[in-house]
Amino acid sequence: MQIGFIGVGKITNAIVEGLCTSSIQDTQIWLSPRNEANARQLAEKYTAVQRLESNQQVVDCSDI
């Protein structure tokens, strides 16, 4: 499943942390460049998370 988030604030941060530490498998998470510090931190911490260069890229890559 491809999950995208536009905006990476406290709520997105908590959801991504939860998804990445759950038993869910085969999930790729795409983050927008908004709140770059949070997006980079999550991308560095979890292999299933990537920060993209634009909101449109997030929309194009995501199922949800």
PDB file of C-alpha atoms in Angstrom:
ATOM      1  CA  MET A   1       0.000   0.000   0.000  1.00  0.00           C
ATOM      2  CA  GLN A   2       1.247   3.482  -0.864  1.00  0.00           C
ATOM      3  CA  ILE A   3       0.283   6.085   1.766  1.00  0.00           C
ATOM      4  CA  GLY A   4       0.976   9.779   1.299  1.00  0.00           C
ATOM      5  CA  PHE A   5       0.900  12.707   3.701  1.00  0.00           C
ATOM      6  CA  ILE A   6       0.851  16.352   2.685  1.00  0.00           C
ATOM      7  CA  GLY A   7       2.073  18.268   5.678  1.00  0.00           C
ATOM      8  CA  VAL A   8       4.199  16.601   8.329  1.00  0.00           C
ATOM      9  CA  GLY A   9       3.089  17.979  11.663  1.00  0.00           C
ATOM     10  CA  LYS A  10       2.483  16.324  15.011  1.00  0.00           C
ATOM     11  CA  ILE A  11      -0.491  14.225  13.879  1.00  0.00           C
ATOM     12  CA  THR A  12       1.256  12.932  10.744  1.00  0.00           C
ATOM     13  CA  ASN A  13       4.383  12.253  12.770  1.00  0.00           C
ATOM     14  CA  ALA A  14       2.372  10.134  15.245  1.00  0.00           C
ATOM     15  CA  ILE A  15       0.558   8.230  12.468  1.00  0.00           C
ATOM     16  CA  VAL A  16       3.795   7.476  10.611  1.00  0.00           C
ATOM     17  CA  GLU A  17       5.493   6.329  13.824  1.00  0.00           C
ATOM     18  CA  GLY A  18       2.517   4.057  14.532  1.00  0.00           C
ATOM     19  CA  LEU A  19       2.462   2.585  11.035  1.00  0.00           C
ATOM     20  CA  CYS A  20       6.206   1.994  10.989  1.00  0.00           C
ATOM     21  CA  THR A  21       6.255   0.261  14.363  1.00  0.00           C
ATOM     22  CA  SER A  22       3.149  -1.858  13.705  1.00  0.00           C
ATOM     23  CA  SER A  23       2.956  -5.310  12.161  1.00  0.00           C
ATOM     24  CA  ILE A  24       1.672  -3.882   8.861  1.00  0.00           C
ATOM     25  CA  GLN A  25       3.872  -4.996   5.971  1.00  0.00           C
ATOM     26  CA  ASP A  26       4.447  -3.892   2.377  1.00  0.00           C
ATOM     27  CA  THR A  27       3.637  -0.261   3.072  1.00  0.00           C
ATOM     28  CA  GLN A  28       5.473   2.671   1.528  1.00  0.00           C
ATOM     29  CA  ILE A  29       4.971   6.096   3.078  1.00  0.00           C
ATOM     30  CA  TRP A  30       5.489   9.260   1.058  1.00  0.00           C
ATOM     31  CA  LEU A  31       5.910  12.623   2.786  1.00  0.00           C
ATOM     32  CA  SER A  32       5.587  16.097   1.362  1.00  0.00           C
ATOM     33  CA  PRO A  33       8.390  18.623   1.806  1.00  0.00           C
ATOM     34  CA  ARG A  34       6.251  20.653   4.225  1.00  0.00           C
ATOM     35  CA  ASN A  35       7.898  20.748   7.663  1.00  0.00           C
ATOM     36  CA  GLU A  36      11.156  19.585   6.206  1.00  0.00           C
ATOM     37  CA  ALA A  37      12.775  18.787   9.556  1.00  0.00           C
ATOM     38  CA  ASN A  38      10.050  16.297  10.543  1.00  0.00           C
ATOM     39  CA  ALA A  39       9.936  14.755   7.062  1.00  0.00           C
ATOM     40  CA  ARG A  40      13.712  14.248   6.943  1.00  0.00           C
ATOM     41  CA  GLN A  41      13.806  12.818  10.471  1.00  0.00           C
ATOM     42  CA  LEU A  42      11.122  10.229   9.691  1.00  0.00           C
ATOM     43  CA  ALA A  43      12.751   9.319   6.356  1.00  0.00           C
ATOM     44  CA  GLU A  44      16.090   8.774   8.090  1.00  0.00           C
ATOM     45  CA  LYS A  45      14.520   6.720  10.888  1.00  0.00           C
ATOM     46  CA  TYR A  46      12.371   4.343   8.781  1.00  0.00           C
ATOM     47  CA  THR A  47      13.210   2.654   5.493  1.00  0.00           C
ATOM     48  CA  ALA A  48       9.552   2.618   4.412  1.00  0.00           C
ATOM     49  CA  VAL A  49       9.397   6.439   4.532  1.00  0.00           C
ATOM     50  CA  GLN A  50      10.559   8.803   1.816  1.00  0.00           C
ATOM     51  CA  ARG A  51      10.367  12.567   1.558  1.00  0.00           C
ATOM     52  CA  LEU A  52       9.392  13.785  -1.902  1.00  0.00           C
ATOM     53  CA  GLU A  53      10.090  17.128  -3.542  1.00  0.00           C
ATOM     54  CA  SER A  54       6.499  18.301  -4.044  1.00  0.00           C
ATOM     55  CA  ASN A  55       2.937  17.774  -2.896  1.00  0.00           C
ATOM     56  CA  GLN A  56       2.053  16.655  -6.424  1.00  0.00           C
ATOM     57  CA  GLN A  57       4.637  13.871  -6.263  1.00  0.00           C
ATOM     58  CA  VAL A  58       3.023  12.643  -3.036  1.00  0.00           C
ATOM     59  CA  VAL A  59      -0.404  12.571  -4.719  1.00  0.00           C
ATOM     60  CA  ASP A  60       0.976  10.793  -7.812  1.00  0.00           C
ATOM     61  CA  CYS A  61       2.733   8.085  -5.757  1.00  0.00           C
ATOM     62  CA  SER A  62      -0.020   7.372  -3.229  1.00  0.00           C
ATOM     63  CA  ASP A  63      -3.005   5.054  -3.109  1.00  0.00           C
ATOM     64  CA  ILE A  64      -4.296   6.852  -0.020  1.00  0.00           C
TER      65      ILE A  64
END
